[in-house]
PDB file of C-alpha atoms in Angstrom:
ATOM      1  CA  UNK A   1     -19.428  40.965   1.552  1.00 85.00           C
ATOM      2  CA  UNK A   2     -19.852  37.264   0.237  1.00 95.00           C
ATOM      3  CA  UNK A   3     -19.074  36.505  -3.454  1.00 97.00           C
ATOM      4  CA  UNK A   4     -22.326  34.290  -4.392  1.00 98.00           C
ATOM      5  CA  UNK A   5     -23.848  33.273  -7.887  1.00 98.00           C
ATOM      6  CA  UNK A   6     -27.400  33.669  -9.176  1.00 97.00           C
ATOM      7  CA  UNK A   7     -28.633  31.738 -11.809  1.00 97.00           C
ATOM      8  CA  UNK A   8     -31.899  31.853 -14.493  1.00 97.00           C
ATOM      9  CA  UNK A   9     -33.123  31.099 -17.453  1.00 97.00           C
ATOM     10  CA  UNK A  10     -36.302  32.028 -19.529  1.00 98.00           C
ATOM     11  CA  UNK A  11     -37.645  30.069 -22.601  1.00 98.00           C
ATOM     12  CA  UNK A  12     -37.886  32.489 -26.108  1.00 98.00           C
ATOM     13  CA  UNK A  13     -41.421  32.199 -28.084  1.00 97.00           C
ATOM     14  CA  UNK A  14     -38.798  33.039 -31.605  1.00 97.00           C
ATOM     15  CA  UNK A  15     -36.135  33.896 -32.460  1.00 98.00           C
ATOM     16  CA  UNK A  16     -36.105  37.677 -33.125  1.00 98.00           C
ATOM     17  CA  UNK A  17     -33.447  40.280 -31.784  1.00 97.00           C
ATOM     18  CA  UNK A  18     -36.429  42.492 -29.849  1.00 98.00           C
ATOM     19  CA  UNK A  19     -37.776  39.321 -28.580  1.00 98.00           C
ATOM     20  CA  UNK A  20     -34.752  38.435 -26.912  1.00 98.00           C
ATOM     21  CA  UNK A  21     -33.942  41.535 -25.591  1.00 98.00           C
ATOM     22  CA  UNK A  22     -37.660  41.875 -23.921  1.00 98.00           C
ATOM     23  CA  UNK A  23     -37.171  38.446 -21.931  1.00 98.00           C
ATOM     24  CA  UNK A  24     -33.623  38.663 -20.998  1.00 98.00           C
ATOM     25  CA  UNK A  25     -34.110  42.280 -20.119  1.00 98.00           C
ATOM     26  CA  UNK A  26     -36.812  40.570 -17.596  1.00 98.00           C
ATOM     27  CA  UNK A  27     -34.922  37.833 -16.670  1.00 98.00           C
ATOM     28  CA  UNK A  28     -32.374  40.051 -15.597  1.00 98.00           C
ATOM     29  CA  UNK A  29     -34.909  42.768 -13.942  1.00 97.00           C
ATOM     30  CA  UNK A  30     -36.167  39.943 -11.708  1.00 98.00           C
ATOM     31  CA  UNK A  31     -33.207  38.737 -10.935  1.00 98.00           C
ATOM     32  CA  UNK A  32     -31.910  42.051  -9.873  1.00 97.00           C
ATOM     33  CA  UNK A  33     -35.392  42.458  -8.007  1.00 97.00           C
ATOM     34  CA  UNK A  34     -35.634  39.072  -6.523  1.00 97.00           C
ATOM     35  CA  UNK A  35     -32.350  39.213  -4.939  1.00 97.00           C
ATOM     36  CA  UNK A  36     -32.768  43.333  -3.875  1.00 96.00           C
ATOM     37  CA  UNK A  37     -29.417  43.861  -6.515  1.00 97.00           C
ATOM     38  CA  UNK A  38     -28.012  46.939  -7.692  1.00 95.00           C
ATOM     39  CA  UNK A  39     -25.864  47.053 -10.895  1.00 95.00           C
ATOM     40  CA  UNK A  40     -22.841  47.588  -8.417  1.00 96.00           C
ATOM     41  CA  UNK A  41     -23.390  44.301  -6.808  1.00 97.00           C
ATOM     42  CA  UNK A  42     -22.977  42.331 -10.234  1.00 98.00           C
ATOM     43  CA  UNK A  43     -19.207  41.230 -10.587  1.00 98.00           C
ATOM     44  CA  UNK A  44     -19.618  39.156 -13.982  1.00 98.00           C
ATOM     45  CA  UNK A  45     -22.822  37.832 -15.975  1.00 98.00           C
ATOM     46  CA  UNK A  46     -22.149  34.255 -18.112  1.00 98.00           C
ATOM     47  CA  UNK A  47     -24.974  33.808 -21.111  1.00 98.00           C
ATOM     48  CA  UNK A  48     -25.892  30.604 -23.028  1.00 98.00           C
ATOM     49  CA  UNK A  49     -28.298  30.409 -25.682  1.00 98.00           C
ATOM     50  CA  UNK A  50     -29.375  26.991 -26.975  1.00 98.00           C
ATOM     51  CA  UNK A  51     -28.318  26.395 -30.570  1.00 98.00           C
ATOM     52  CA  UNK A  52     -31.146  27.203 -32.073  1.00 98.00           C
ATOM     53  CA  UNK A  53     -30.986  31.661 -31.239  1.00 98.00           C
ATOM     54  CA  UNK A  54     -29.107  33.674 -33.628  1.00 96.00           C
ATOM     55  CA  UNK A  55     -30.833  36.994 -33.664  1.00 97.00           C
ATOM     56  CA  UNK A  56     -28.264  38.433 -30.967  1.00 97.00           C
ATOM     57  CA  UNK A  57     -26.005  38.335 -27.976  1.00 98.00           C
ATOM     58  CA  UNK A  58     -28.007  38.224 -25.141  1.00 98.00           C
ATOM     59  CA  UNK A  59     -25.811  40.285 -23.461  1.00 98.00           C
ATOM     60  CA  UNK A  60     -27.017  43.208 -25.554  1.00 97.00           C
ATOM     61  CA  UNK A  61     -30.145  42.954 -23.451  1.00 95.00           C
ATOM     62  CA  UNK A  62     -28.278  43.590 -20.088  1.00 96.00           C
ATOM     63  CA  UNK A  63     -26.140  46.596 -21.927  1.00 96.00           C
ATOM     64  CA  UNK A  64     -29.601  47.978 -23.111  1.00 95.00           C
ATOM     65  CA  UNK A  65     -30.752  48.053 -19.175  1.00 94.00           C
ATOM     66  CA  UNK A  66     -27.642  49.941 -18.463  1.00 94.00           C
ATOM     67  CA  UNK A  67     -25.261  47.543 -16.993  1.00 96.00           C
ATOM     68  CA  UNK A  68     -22.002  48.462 -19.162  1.00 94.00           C
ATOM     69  CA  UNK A  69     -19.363  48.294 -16.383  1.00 95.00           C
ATOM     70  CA  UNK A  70     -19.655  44.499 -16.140  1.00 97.00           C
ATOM     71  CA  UNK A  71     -18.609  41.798 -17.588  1.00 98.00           C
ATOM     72  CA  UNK A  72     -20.533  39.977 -19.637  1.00 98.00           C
ATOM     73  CA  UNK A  73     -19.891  36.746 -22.082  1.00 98.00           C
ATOM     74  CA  UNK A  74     -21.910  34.503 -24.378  1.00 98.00           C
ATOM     75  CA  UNK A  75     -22.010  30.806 -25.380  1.00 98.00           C
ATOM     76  CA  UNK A  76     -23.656  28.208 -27.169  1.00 98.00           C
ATOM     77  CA  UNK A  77     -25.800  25.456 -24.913  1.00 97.00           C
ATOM     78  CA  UNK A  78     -24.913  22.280 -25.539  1.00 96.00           C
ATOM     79  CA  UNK A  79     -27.097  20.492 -28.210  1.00 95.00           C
ATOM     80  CA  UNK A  80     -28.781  18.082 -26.523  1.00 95.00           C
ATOM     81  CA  UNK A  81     -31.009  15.975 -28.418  1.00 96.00           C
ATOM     82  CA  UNK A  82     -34.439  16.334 -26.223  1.00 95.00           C
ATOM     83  CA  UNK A  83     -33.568  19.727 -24.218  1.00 95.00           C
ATOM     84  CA  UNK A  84     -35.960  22.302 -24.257  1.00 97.00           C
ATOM     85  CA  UNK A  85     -35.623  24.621 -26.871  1.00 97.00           C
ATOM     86  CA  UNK A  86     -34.684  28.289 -27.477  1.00 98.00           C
ATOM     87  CA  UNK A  87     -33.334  29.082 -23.854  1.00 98.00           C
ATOM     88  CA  UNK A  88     -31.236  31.665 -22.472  1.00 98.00           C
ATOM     89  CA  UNK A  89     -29.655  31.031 -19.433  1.00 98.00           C
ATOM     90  CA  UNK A  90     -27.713  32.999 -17.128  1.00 98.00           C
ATOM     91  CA  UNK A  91     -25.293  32.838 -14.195  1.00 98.00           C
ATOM     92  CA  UNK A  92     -24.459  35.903 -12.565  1.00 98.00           C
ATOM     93  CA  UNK A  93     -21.488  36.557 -10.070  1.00 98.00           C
ATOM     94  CA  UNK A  94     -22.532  38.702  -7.220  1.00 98.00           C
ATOM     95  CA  UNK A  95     -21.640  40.162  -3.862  1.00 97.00           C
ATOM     96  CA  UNK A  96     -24.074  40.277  -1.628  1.00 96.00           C
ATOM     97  CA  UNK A  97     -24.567  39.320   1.996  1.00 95.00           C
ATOM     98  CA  UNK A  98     -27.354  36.929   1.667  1.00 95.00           C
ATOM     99  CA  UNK A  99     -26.177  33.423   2.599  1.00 95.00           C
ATOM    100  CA  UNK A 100     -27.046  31.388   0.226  1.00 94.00           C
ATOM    101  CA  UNK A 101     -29.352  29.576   0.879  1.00 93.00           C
ATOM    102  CA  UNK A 102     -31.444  32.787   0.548  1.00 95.00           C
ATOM    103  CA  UNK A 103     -30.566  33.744  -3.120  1.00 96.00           C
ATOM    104  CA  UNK A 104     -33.476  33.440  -5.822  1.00 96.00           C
ATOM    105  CA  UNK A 105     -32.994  31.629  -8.745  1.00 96.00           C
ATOM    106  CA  UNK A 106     -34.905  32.724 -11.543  1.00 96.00           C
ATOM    107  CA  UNK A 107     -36.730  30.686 -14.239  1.00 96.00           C
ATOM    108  CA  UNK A 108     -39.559  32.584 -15.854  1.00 96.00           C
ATOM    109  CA  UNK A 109     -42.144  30.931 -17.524  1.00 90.00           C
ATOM    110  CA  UNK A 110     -41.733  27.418 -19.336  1.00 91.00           C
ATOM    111  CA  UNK A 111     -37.674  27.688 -18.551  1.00 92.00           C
ATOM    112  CA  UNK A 112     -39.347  27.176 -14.326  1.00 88.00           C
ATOM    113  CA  UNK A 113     -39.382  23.568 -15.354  1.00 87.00           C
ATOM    114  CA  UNK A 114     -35.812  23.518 -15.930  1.00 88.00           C
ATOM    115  CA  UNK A 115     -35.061  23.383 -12.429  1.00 80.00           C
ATOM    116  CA  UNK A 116     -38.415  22.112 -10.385  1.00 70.00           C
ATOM    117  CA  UNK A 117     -35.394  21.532  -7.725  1.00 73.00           C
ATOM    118  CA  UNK A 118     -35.533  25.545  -7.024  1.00 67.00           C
ATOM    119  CA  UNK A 119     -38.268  27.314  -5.442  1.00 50.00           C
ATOM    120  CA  UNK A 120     -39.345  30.330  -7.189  1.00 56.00           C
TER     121      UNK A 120
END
């Protein structure tokens, strides 16, 4: 089994605590889904959140879907003058036997024109 990383991002509509954990929580579902994951196949999970979110850790939203056995961290984007505003991002350590060249990346909604690069 191949060590491979995942990443994502999705684009908040506010800044509010249930908000965030709604579109994290489905960032993370697809990614899980996208990629045919189990929580057993996550090794660590790294969160930004652009300067501008301070309702909560957006980790919270992954221990809410039950993944409590992994590590997870949070950190501040960089503040960019121009970059697209109140995004989460993620990049998630896996094993999986995918190459990779066959791993989704996940940008939901506005955050897909973050990376136009990767097909979604």
């Amino acid at each position: 089994m191949a060590v491979r990383a995942v990443r994502g991002a999705v684009q908040l509509e506010r800044d509010e605590a249930g908000h965030m954990e709604e579109q994290v929580g489905a960032l993370l579902t697809a990614v899980l889904e996208r990629n045919e994951l189990h929580p057993d196949d996550l090794i660590s999970i790294w969160f930004t959140a652009t300067p501008d979110l301070h309702s909560d850790f957006p980790a919270a939203a992954a221990r809410k879907l039950g993944i409590v056995e992994v590590p997870l961290i949070c950190a501040q984007e960089l503040d960019i003058a121009g970059a697209m505003p109140r995004v989460v991002r993620l990049l998630a350590h896996i094993e999986s036997d995918r190459p990779r060249s066959d791993i989704a990346h996940v940008y939901l909604g506005a955050a897909a024109a973050l990376r136009k690069d990767i097909a979604q």
